[in-house]
Amino acid sequence: MNPLGAFMLLALVVVVAAALSGRHIIESLIYGNVSAAVIGMVTGNLTLQTLFSIPAKRGISTGIIEDGINSVVGAIIFAILILAVTQILVETGIMKRILNAAEGAIVRSVRQAEFFIIGVTVVASVPISANAPAELLVGPSLVRPVGEKFDLAPARRANLMDCAVCTVFFMLPWHIVVAAWYAAVVSAGEAYGISVPPISAALYNPYSWALLAVLVFSAYTGWNRKLGGNAEPLSEAA
């Protein structure tokens, strides 16, 4: 509840600004991490010992940096497993059959290709409790071939996938992001005596519904659509 914590959002501004200026995403995130550490220490929210400290006993190190690394080990392993499963599906021809069926039945124009990318990404995100592995599952095997067939720019394909995976995914109670959000709500409710809504409240997430509406509008109208390496948005007719 310390209002000085709001200054930590400046680190996010640094990441976005660096990415929009053309820096690589890894480089942008490094800038954000360094900025967060500096801002945290300046505002008193963090100390050098909080970031990293050498314990009294050998064999165990502590701090936010190590905790951050440890927290993503499971996600990394899960992503590797998803890639392995995806490769099996590709090698057995299952993804090719799905792609051929889609191309023959529902994907016959640029507009339909974009709706296919949105739909297949949303469907993949429903059973998988992590959005990045869902993209890894359909991106190389389904989204890329369809996008290349209709000459959709790589950035357009990536934007459609990234936005689509952040819609329904953030509404379903069995997803880890919703569970983490609800745990924080329950904890805050108990601490301050506030009534807690049911976890089904995630279904009313206004941001996710708005993002889904924007995606549908963009795919239907061709808003900001780019083909191939063109820098200018192209219409459905083009």
XYZ file of N, CA and C in Angstrom:
714
model
N 0.813 -1.216 0.000
C 0.000 0.000 0.000
C 0.850 1.271 0.000
N 2.169 1.115 -0.116
C 3.058 2.271 -0.154
C 2.921 2.975 -1.507
N 2.485 4.242 -1.547
C 2.290 4.928 -2.837
C 3.576 5.092 -3.634
N 4.734 5.027 -2.976
C 5.997 5.132 -3.705
C 6.187 3.952 -4.665
N 5.439 2.883 -4.424
C 5.528 1.735 -5.331
C 5.086 2.061 -6.740
N 4.269 3.103 -6.897
C 3.807 3.491 -8.227
C 4.957 3.923 -9.125
N 6.055 4.399 -8.511
C 7.200 4.822 -9.313
C 7.845 3.649 -10.052
N 7.581 2.422 -9.577
C 8.147 1.254 -10.249
C 7.587 1.099 -11.659
N 6.422 1.718 -11.933
C 5.846 1.665 -13.272
C 6.727 2.372 -14.296
N 7.619 3.238 -13.822
C 8.545 3.912 -14.738
C 9.440 2.915 -15.467
N 9.720 1.787 -14.816
C 10.532 0.753 -15.466
C 9.802 0.192 -16.684
N 8.474 0.063 -16.573
C 7.679 -0.391 -17.715
C 7.736 0.622 -18.851
N 7.708 1.906 -18.498
C 7.813 2.962 -19.510
C 9.141 2.849 -20.253
N 10.199 2.536 -19.517
C 11.522 2.384 -20.127
C 11.517 1.228 -21.126
N 10.900 0.107 -20.749
C 10.844 -1.058 -21.640
C 10.084 -0.720 -22.922
N 8.914 -0.114 -22.775
C 8.092 0.222 -23.944
C 8.794 1.227 -24.841
N 9.393 2.247 -24.234
C 10.080 3.273 -25.013
C 11.258 2.683 -25.779
N 12.013 1.814 -25.122
C 13.164 1.199 -25.791
C 12.720 0.296 -26.936
N 11.646 -0.470 -26.709
C 11.152 -1.368 -27.761
C 10.633 -0.579 -28.957
N 9.893 0.494 -28.685
C 9.337 1.304 -29.777
C 10.414 2.062 -30.541
N 11.553 2.283 -29.897
C 12.653 2.977 -30.574
C 13.463 2.039 -31.457
N 13.108 0.755 -31.457
C 13.774 -0.198 -32.329
C 14.762 -1.112 -31.643
N 14.883 -1.016 -30.324
C 15.794 -1.906 -29.601
C 15.227 -3.318 -29.546
N 16.108 -4.309 -29.489
C 15.662 -5.699 -29.357
C 14.930 -5.871 -28.043
N 13.957 -6.781 -28.019
C 13.127 -6.944 -26.818
C 13.964 -7.385 -25.620
N 14.983 -8.221 -25.846
C 15.845 -8.644 -24.737
C 16.602 -7.449 -24.175
N 17.127 -6.624 -25.073
C 17.839 -5.421 -24.643
C 16.890 -4.484 -23.896
N 15.669 -4.336 -24.393
C 14.682 -3.462 -23.742
C 14.355 -3.954 -22.341
N 14.215 -5.271 -22.193
C 13.901 -5.829 -20.870
C 15.064 -5.647 -19.899
N 16.293 -5.734 -20.399
C 17.456 -5.491 -19.536
C 17.431 -4.053 -19.026
N 17.130 -3.118 -19.919
C 17.008 -1.723 -19.493
C 15.929 -1.580 -18.431
N 14.822 -2.282 -18.615
C 13.736 -2.212 -17.645
C 14.122 -2.777 -16.292
N 14.855 -3.889 -16.302
C 15.292 -4.500 -15.046
C 16.252 -3.584 -14.284
N 17.209 -3.029 -15.012
C 18.169 -2.130 -14.376
C 17.453 -0.891 -13.840
N 16.524 -0.350 -14.632
C 15.760 0.820 -14.192
C 14.944 0.511 -12.944
N 14.318 -0.672 -12.917
C 13.520 -1.053 -11.755
C 14.377 -1.143 -10.499
N 15.587 -1.692 -10.634
C 16.482 -1.803 -9.481
C 16.889 -0.417 -8.982
N 17.238 0.459 -9.916
C 17.665 1.806 -9.525
C 16.504 2.579 -8.900
N 15.338 2.548 -9.526
C 14.171 3.269 -9.007
C 13.768 2.732 -7.642
N 13.822 1.405 -7.506
C 13.464 0.805 -6.221
C 14.376 1.243 -5.096
N 15.678 1.331 -5.370
C 16.616 1.755 -4.323
C 16.503 3.248 -4.035
N 16.252 4.049 -5.078
C 16.107 5.497 -4.871
C 14.872 5.803 -4.028
N 13.773 5.096 -4.290
C 12.525 5.342 -3.557
C 12.479 4.625 -2.212
N 13.452 3.776 -1.944
C 13.485 3.060 -0.679
C 12.677 1.784 -0.656
N 12.108 1.381 -1.799
C 11.349 0.135 -1.852
C 12.252 -1.086 -1.902
N 13.479 -0.894 -2.349
C 14.439 -1.985 -2.439
C 15.761 -1.562 -1.815
N 16.503 -2.555 -1.408
C 17.867 -2.315 -0.945
C 18.797 -3.228 -1.741
N 20.078 -2.935 -1.657
C 21.035 -3.774 -2.366
C 20.973 -5.210 -1.853
N 20.741 -5.363 -0.552
C 20.634 -6.702 0.026
C 19.380 -7.427 -0.453
N 18.333 -6.637 -0.797
C 17.118 -7.259 -1.316
C 17.363 -7.853 -2.695
N 18.164 -7.164 -3.500
C 18.455 -7.653 -4.842
C 19.318 -8.904 -4.796
N 20.337 -8.863 -3.973
C 21.211 -10.027 -3.867
C 22.012 -9.928 -2.572
N 22.045 -11.023 -1.866
C 22.814 -11.037 -0.620
C 23.464 -12.398 -0.429
N 24.606 -12.384 0.204
C 25.318 -13.625 0.503
C 24.940 -14.055 1.919
N 24.320 -15.222 2.056
C 23.868 -15.657 3.384
C 25.028 -16.042 4.288
N 24.706 -16.194 5.554
C 25.744 -16.560 6.527
C 26.268 -17.959 6.268
N 25.374 -18.862 5.833
C 25.785 -20.240 5.582
C 26.046 -20.441 4.098
N 27.025 -21.259 3.805
C 27.379 -21.527 2.423
C 26.330 -22.397 1.751
N 26.228 -22.262 0.413
C 25.364 -23.155 -0.352
C 24.017 -22.574 -0.728
N 23.643 -21.473 -0.122
C 22.332 -20.885 -0.418
C 22.515 -19.390 -0.633
N 22.090 -18.899 -1.777
C 22.078 -17.467 -2.029
C 20.633 -17.004 -2.083
N 20.411 -15.731 -1.883
C 19.050 -15.219 -1.817
C 18.954 -13.902 -2.568
N 17.757 -13.406 -2.693
C 17.543 -12.108 -3.316
C 16.538 -12.166 -4.453
N 16.063 -10.986 -4.856
C 15.049 -10.894 -5.895
C 15.543 -11.457 -7.221
N 16.808 -11.229 -7.543
C 17.339 -11.696 -8.825
C 17.257 -13.217 -8.916
N 17.753 -13.899 -7.882
C 17.701 -15.361 -7.910
C 16.267 -15.865 -7.836
N 15.449 -15.216 -7.017
C 14.048 -15.626 -6.923
C 13.344 -15.483 -8.276
N 13.683 -14.414 -8.993
C 13.098 -14.210 -10.317
C 13.500 -15.302 -11.294
N 14.775 -15.670 -11.254
C 15.245 -16.746 -12.135
C 14.566 -18.060 -11.788
N 14.503 -18.366 -10.495
C 13.874 -19.617 -10.067
C 12.396 -19.675 -10.427
N 11.732 -18.516 -10.430
C 10.290 -18.511 -10.676
C 9.929 -18.853 -12.119
N 10.873 -18.699 -13.050
C 10.561 -18.974 -14.457
C 11.129 -20.308 -14.935
N 11.809 -21.044 -14.066
C 12.370 -22.333 -14.478
C 11.249 -23.279 -14.921
N 10.171 -23.330 -14.147
C 9.049 -24.196 -14.502
C 8.432 -23.808 -15.832
N 8.293 -22.507 -16.064
C 7.716 -22.034 -17.328
C 8.616 -22.389 -18.506
N 9.930 -22.291 -18.300
C 10.871 -22.631 -19.371
C 10.779 -24.112 -19.720
N 10.749 -24.961 -18.694
C 10.632 -26.399 -18.927
C 9.323 -26.730 -19.631
N 8.238 -26.066 -19.193
C 6.934 -26.283 -19.815
C 6.960 -25.883 -21.281
N 7.600 -24.755 -21.601
C 7.697 -24.305 -22.991
C 8.497 -25.306 -23.836
N 9.567 -25.853 -23.272
C 10.359 -26.849 -23.996
C 9.535 -28.097 -24.280
N 8.729 -28.518 -23.297
C 7.860 -29.685 -23.491
C 6.817 -29.418 -24.572
N 6.258 -28.201 -24.578
C 5.275 -27.844 -25.600
C 5.915 -27.896 -26.988
N 7.145 -27.390 -27.093
C 7.845 -27.432 -28.376
C 8.083 -28.875 -28.816
N 8.382 -29.746 -27.854
C 8.591 -31.161 -28.182
C 7.294 -31.788 -28.692
N 6.189 -31.502 -28.004
C 4.885 -32.026 -28.433
C 4.521 -31.481 -29.806
N 4.778 -30.202 -30.026
C 4.481 -29.587 -31.318
C 5.264 -30.260 -32.434
N 6.532 -30.543 -32.185
C 7.357 -31.181 -33.208
C 6.842 -32.581 -33.521
N 6.364 -33.281 -32.491
C 5.786 -34.614 -32.718
C 4.550 -34.510 -33.612
N 3.698 -33.505 -33.320
C 2.494 -33.310 -34.130
C 2.840 -32.943 -35.566
N 3.923 -32.165 -35.726
C 4.351 -31.784 -37.075
C 4.895 -32.993 -37.817
N 5.764 -33.771 -37.159
C 6.401 -34.920 -37.806
C 5.385 -35.997 -38.168
N 4.329 -36.154 -37.379
C 3.313 -37.176 -37.672
C 2.316 -36.710 -38.723
N 2.360 -35.442 -39.085
C 1.480 -34.933 -40.119
C 0.135 -34.436 -39.631
N -0.096 -34.460 -38.317
C -1.396 -34.036 -37.786
C -1.627 -32.558 -38.038
N -0.640 -31.724 -37.752
C -0.796 -30.290 -37.959
C -0.973 -29.968 -39.439
N -0.328 -30.750 -40.315
C -0.475 -30.534 -41.750
C -1.900 -30.843 -42.188
N -2.477 -31.900 -41.620
C -3.868 -32.237 -41.963
C -4.809 -31.134 -41.505
N -4.574 -30.629 -40.289
C -5.410 -29.538 -39.781
C -5.280 -28.316 -40.685
N -4.050 -28.023 -41.098
C -3.806 -26.871 -41.955
C -4.491 -27.047 -43.311
N -4.376 -28.240 -43.909
C -4.994 -28.492 -45.207
C -6.516 -28.391 -45.128
N -7.083 -28.929 -44.026
C -8.533 -28.862 -43.858
C -8.999 -27.420 -43.719
N -8.230 -26.628 -42.968
C -8.593 -25.218 -42.776
C -8.491 -24.445 -44.083
N -7.410 -24.675 -44.822
C -7.212 -23.955 -46.080
C -8.266 -24.328 -47.120
N -8.742 -25.577 -47.063
C -9.727 -26.006 -48.040
C -11.149 -25.606 -47.706
N -11.422 -25.368 -46.403
C -12.801 -25.126 -45.990
C -13.086 -23.689 -45.568
N -12.170 -23.076 -44.813
C -12.527 -21.783 -44.217
C -11.534 -20.659 -44.496
N -10.370 -20.962 -45.022
C -9.354 -19.922 -45.222
C -9.113 -19.739 -46.713
N -9.816 -18.775 -47.301
C -9.700 -18.547 -48.735
C -9.430 -17.086 -49.083
N -9.232 -16.248 -48.082
C -8.941 -14.845 -48.317
C -8.073 -14.329 -47.187
N -7.559 -13.132 -47.367
C -6.726 -12.531 -46.322
C -7.535 -12.337 -45.049
N -8.758 -11.872 -45.197
C -9.613 -11.661 -44.024
C -9.849 -12.958 -43.275
N -10.175 -14.019 -44.001
C -10.401 -15.315 -43.364
C -9.123 -15.848 -42.726
N -7.986 -15.576 -43.342
C -6.712 -15.998 -42.763
C -6.486 -15.334 -41.415
N -6.813 -14.056 -41.315
C -6.631 -13.363 -40.040
C -7.601 -13.883 -38.991
N -8.832 -14.138 -39.368
C -9.777 -14.715 -38.418
C -9.330 -16.116 -37.986
N -8.723 -16.859 -38.898
C -8.201 -18.178 -38.552
C -7.079 -18.069 -37.531
N -6.178 -17.123 -37.731
C -5.067 -16.918 -36.790
C -5.600 -16.564 -35.404
N -6.565 -15.661 -35.359
C -7.156 -15.276 -34.068
C -7.835 -16.470 -33.419
N -8.655 -17.185 -34.198
C -9.418 -18.298 -33.651
C -8.554 -19.441 -33.153
N -7.559 -19.846 -33.953
C -6.737 -20.990 -33.564
C -5.877 -20.658 -32.352
N -5.475 -19.395 -32.225
C -4.693 -18.989 -31.057
C -5.552 -19.009 -29.795
N -6.782 -18.495 -29.895
C -7.694 -18.505 -28.746
C -7.997 -19.941 -28.328
N -8.289 -20.802 -29.299
C -8.611 -22.204 -28.996
C -7.432 -22.894 -28.313
N -6.219 -22.645 -28.795
C -5.035 -23.266 -28.196
C -4.802 -22.777 -26.774
N -5.206 -21.542 -26.478
C -4.963 -20.981 -25.150
C -5.943 -21.486 -24.098
N -7.062 -22.090 -24.528
C -8.089 -22.520 -23.566
C -7.599 -23.665 -22.679
N -7.067 -24.769 -23.233
C -6.647 -25.871 -22.354
C -5.274 -25.684 -21.721
N -4.447 -24.800 -22.281
C -3.075 -24.626 -21.796
C -3.022 -23.449 -20.830
N -2.528 -23.706 -19.640
C -2.514 -22.673 -18.600
C -1.284 -21.774 -18.689
N -0.876 -21.447 -19.891
C 0.250 -20.527 -20.108
C 0.121 -20.010 -21.527
N 0.149 -18.691 -21.699
C -0.143 -18.151 -23.020
C 1.014 -18.284 -24.010
N 2.259 -18.135 -23.557
C 3.390 -18.262 -24.483
C 3.487 -19.666 -25.084
N 3.371 -20.749 -24.288
C 3.372 -22.087 -24.898
C 2.226 -22.301 -25.877
N 1.078 -21.662 -25.644
C -0.030 -21.779 -26.593
C 0.363 -21.206 -27.946
N 1.091 -20.086 -27.919
C 1.566 -19.496 -29.172
C 2.617 -20.381 -29.830
N 3.465 -20.981 -29.021
C 4.486 -21.868 -29.568
C 3.858 -23.088 -30.231
N 2.680 -23.491 -29.748
C 2.021 -24.667 -30.296
C 1.496 -24.418 -31.704
N 0.876 -23.260 -31.924
C 0.219 -23.000 -33.214
C 1.018 -22.079 -34.127
N 1.957 -21.325 -33.565
C 2.686 -20.344 -34.367
C 3.450 -20.935 -35.532
N 4.438 -21.809 -35.279
C 5.245 -22.323 -36.391
C 4.482 -23.249 -37.330
N 3.515 -24.012 -36.809
C 2.877 -25.064 -37.593
C 1.605 -24.623 -38.315
N 0.899 -23.609 -37.799
C -0.368 -23.205 -38.404
C -0.367 -21.737 -38.841
N 0.012 -20.855 -37.924
C -0.074 -19.423 -38.206
C 0.915 -19.007 -39.295
N 2.147 -19.463 -39.197
C 3.142 -19.047 -40.182
C 2.790 -19.504 -41.599
N 2.430 -20.791 -41.824
C 2.083 -21.194 -43.195
C 0.895 -20.434 -43.771
N -0.138 -20.212 -42.948
C -1.306 -19.482 -43.429
C -0.928 -18.039 -43.736
N -0.160 -17.419 -42.849
C 0.253 -16.048 -43.072
C 1.104 -15.888 -44.317
N 2.026 -16.833 -44.535
C 2.880 -16.755 -45.714
C 2.094 -16.988 -47.000
N 1.092 -17.859 -46.941
C 0.283 -18.132 -48.128
C -0.444 -16.876 -48.602
N -0.929 -16.068 -47.660
C -1.668 -14.853 -48.013
C -0.817 -13.600 -47.863
N 0.499 -13.801 -47.747
C 1.472 -12.699 -47.742
C 1.248 -11.706 -46.605
N 0.759 -12.197 -45.477
C 0.613 -11.332 -44.306
C 1.993 -11.025 -43.733
N 2.228 -9.781 -43.387
C 3.511 -9.389 -42.817
C 3.755 -10.119 -41.499
N 4.990 -10.524 -41.222
C 5.285 -11.210 -39.963
C 4.836 -10.426 -38.732
N 5.008 -9.099 -38.770
C 4.593 -8.285 -37.623
C 3.079 -8.347 -37.427
N 2.341 -8.389 -38.511
C 0.878 -8.488 -38.414
C 0.468 -9.826 -37.818
N 1.095 -10.906 -38.252
C 0.794 -12.226 -37.695
C 1.103 -12.266 -36.198
N 2.260 -11.713 -35.844
C 2.664 -11.713 -34.435
C 1.702 -10.895 -33.589
N 1.275 -9.739 -34.101
C 0.344 -8.902 -33.346
C -0.989 -9.594 -33.143
N -1.500 -10.252 -34.178
C -2.772 -10.974 -34.061
C -2.668 -12.084 -33.012
N -1.575 -12.829 -33.039
C -1.391 -13.911 -32.069
C -1.244 -13.372 -30.651
N -0.380 -12.371 -30.490
C -0.107 -11.839 -29.154
C -1.363 -11.264 -28.513
N -2.173 -10.581 -29.318
C -3.407 -10.000 -28.772
C -4.459 -11.074 -28.526
N -4.583 -12.024 -29.452
C -5.595 -13.072 -29.307
C -5.349 -13.932 -28.069
N -4.091 -14.188 -27.767
C -3.779 -15.049 -26.632
C -3.995 -14.334 -25.298
N -4.239 -13.026 -25.344
C -4.486 -12.256 -24.121
C -5.959 -11.887 -23.961
N -6.848 -12.591 -24.654
C -8.278 -12.306 -24.538
C -8.954 -13.327 -23.626
N -9.419 -14.412 -24.195
C -10.120 -15.449 -23.421
C -9.214 -16.043 -22.350
N -7.927 -16.081 -22.624
C -6.974 -16.662 -21.671
C -7.074 -16.016 -20.294
N -7.353 -14.712 -20.246
C -7.391 -13.996 -18.975
C -8.794 -13.965 -18.354
N -9.683 -14.819 -18.859
C -11.037 -14.877 -18.297
C -11.362 -16.215 -17.648
N -10.600 -17.256 -17.973
C -10.966 -18.607 -17.548
C -10.371 -18.934 -16.184
N -11.202 -19.416 -15.249
C -10.767 -19.611 -13.859
C -9.624 -20.600 -13.674
N -9.457 -21.554 -14.591
C -8.421 -22.563 -14.388
C -7.047 -22.122 -14.900
N -6.959 -20.925 -15.425
C -5.665 -20.436 -15.885
C -4.887 -19.819 -14.727
N -3.582 -19.964 -14.769
C -2.739 -19.568 -13.649
C -2.802 -18.059 -13.395
N -2.963 -17.269 -14.462
C -3.004 -15.816 -14.259
C -4.249 -15.406 -13.481
N -5.376 -16.068 -13.770
C -6.616 -15.771 -13.049
C -6.517 -16.259 -11.606
N -5.918 -17.433 -11.417
C -5.754 -17.962 -10.070
C -4.866 -17.049 -9.228
N -3.790 -16.524 -9.840
C -2.897 -15.615 -9.120
C -3.615 -14.315 -8.777
N -4.385 -13.799 -9.740
C -5.155 -12.578 -9.493
C -6.168 -12.796 -8.372
N -6.853 -13.902 -8.401
C -7.891 -14.147 -7.405
C -7.290 -14.354 -6.018
N -6.129 -14.998 -5.964
C -5.458 -15.182 -4.676
C -5.100 -13.836 -4.065
N -4.643 -12.889 -4.910
C -4.322 -11.548 -4.417
C -5.578 -10.833 -3.931
N -6.691 -11.018 -4.643
C -7.960 -10.395 -4.239
C -8.433 -10.952 -2.905
N -8.360 -12.259 -2.748
C -8.775 -12.894 -1.499
C -7.907 -12.415 -0.337
N -6.594 -12.351 -0.585
C -5.677 -11.902 0.464
C -5.979 -10.463 0.874
N -6.212 -9.582 -0.109
C -6.520 -8.186 0.194
C -7.866 -8.065 0.896
N -8.842 -8.880 0.484
C -10.156 -8.845 1.108
C -10.104 -9.239 2.575
N -9.323 -10.278 2.872
C -9.179 -10.733 4.253
C -8.427 -9.700 5.096
N -7.440 -9.048 4.499
C -6.631 -8.085 5.249
C -7.397 -6.808 5.575
N -8.298 -6.390 4.681
C -8.984 -5.105 4.862
C -10.491 -5.261 5.082
N -10.946 -6.509 5.274
C -12.353 -6.733 5.567
C -13.288 -6.382 4.431
N -12.847 -6.625 3.207
C -13.653 -6.326 2.021
C -14.234 -7.627 1.478
N -15.491 -7.598 1.069
C -16.117 -8.788 0.500
C -15.441 -9.139 -0.823
N -15.258 -10.429 -1.047
C -14.535 -10.906 -2.224
C -15.519 -11.452 -3.254
N -15.428 -11.027 -4.513
C -16.322 -11.554 -5.548
C -15.949 -12.985 -5.897
N -16.838 -13.754 -6.513
C -16.480 -15.113 -6.948
C -15.450 -15.072 -8.064
N -14.748 -16.172 -8.238
C -13.705 -16.209 -9.259
C -14.289 -16.080 -10.660
N -15.589 -16.352 -10.803
C -16.243 -16.194 -12.104
C -16.264 -14.737 -12.560
N -15.932 -13.801 -11.663
C -15.865 -12.388 -12.047
C -14.830 -12.159 -13.137
N -13.884 -13.101 -13.275
C -12.877 -12.977 -14.336
C -13.518 -12.975 -15.715
N -14.693 -13.586 -15.837
C -15.381 -13.630 -17.127
C -15.845 -12.250 -17.574
N -15.877 -11.294 -16.649
C -16.322 -9.937 -16.983
C -15.141 -8.978 -17.186
N -13.967 -9.542 -17.390
C -12.767 -8.741 -17.590
C -12.967 -7.778 -18.767
N -13.122 -6.490 -18.513
C -13.434 -5.555 -19.611
C -12.294 -5.404 -20.605
N -11.070 -5.476 -20.141
C -9.929 -5.296 -21.049
C -9.881 -6.429 -22.073
N -10.071 -7.668 -21.611
C -10.005 -8.809 -22.523
C -11.115 -8.760 -23.562
N -12.317 -8.410 -23.133
C -13.431 -8.308 -24.082
C -13.187 -7.175 -25.083
N -12.665 -6.050 -24.598
C -12.378 -4.925 -25.491
C -11.297 -5.292 -26.497
N -10.274 -6.005 -26.043
C -9.194 -6.418 -26.937
C -9.715 -7.375 -28.004
N -10.605 -8.285 -27.603
C -11.188 -9.215 -28.563
C -12.024 -8.462 -29.604
N -12.768 -7.465 -29.156
C -13.573 -6.660 -30.078
C -12.690 -5.905 -31.066
N -11.578 -5.364 -30.588
C -10.643 -4.648 -31.460
C -10.045 -5.606 -32.498
N -9.716 -6.825 -32.077
C -9.161 -7.811 -33.002
C -10.148 -8.158 -34.109
N -11.395 -8.415 -33.717
C -12.425 -8.753 -34.700
C -12.631 -7.592 -35.678
N -12.679 -6.381 -35.152
C -12.841 -5.195 -35.998
C -11.671 -5.056 -36.957
N -10.457 -5.264 -36.454
C -9.265 -5.110 -37.275
C -9.218 -6.144 -38.395
N -9.560 -7.403 -38.069
C -9.536 -8.458 -39.081
C -10.630 -8.256 -40.117
N -11.794 -7.788 -39.692
C -12.928 -7.634 -40.612
C -12.727 -6.450 -41.560
N -12.241 -5.344 -41.021
C -12.102 -4.124 -41.830
C -10.744 -4.010 -42.509
N -9.760 -4.764 -42.029
C -8.408 -4.633 -42.570
C -7.623 -3.494 -41.960
N -8.116 -2.988 -40.836
C -7.458 -1.861 -40.157
C -6.025 -2.231 -39.777
N -5.078 -1.431 -40.227
C -3.647 -1.599 -39.935
C -3.066 -2.901 -40.489
N -3.772 -3.491 -41.456
C -3.261 -4.733 -42.055
C -2.066 -4.415 -42.945
N -1.036 -5.230 -42.843
C 0.150 -5.067 -43.680
C 0.449 -6.392 -44.370
N 0.792 -6.313 -45.647
C 1.129 -7.501 -46.419
C 2.604 -7.472 -46.781
N 3.226 -8.629 -46.707
C 4.632 -8.732 -47.080
C 5.496 -7.766 -46.313
N 6.342 -7.021 -47.012
C 7.218 -6.055 -46.372
C 6.724 -4.636 -46.503
N 5.451 -4.451 -46.913
C 4.939 -3.107 -47.097
C 4.880 -2.350 -45.789
N 5.215 -1.093 -45.824
C 5.173 -0.271 -44.613
C 3.815 0.364 -44.410
N 3.012 0.479 -45.502
C 1.717 1.128 -45.391
C 0.618 0.094 -45.209
N -0.402 0.375 -44.350
C -1.539 -0.521 -44.185
C -2.262 -0.716 -45.505
N -2.677 -1.978 -45.776
C -3.377 -2.288 -47.006
C -4.781 -2.774 -46.704
N -5.692 -2.525 -47.599
C -7.086 -2.887 -47.409
C -7.330 -4.325 -47.825
N -8.582 -4.797 -47.610
C -8.954 -6.157 -48.010
C -8.813 -6.333 -49.515
N -9.216 -5.295 -50.268
C -9.147 -5.392 -51.724
C -7.714 -5.548 -52.207
N -6.790 -4.870 -51.510
C -5.388 -4.954 -51.919
C -4.828 -6.329 -51.639
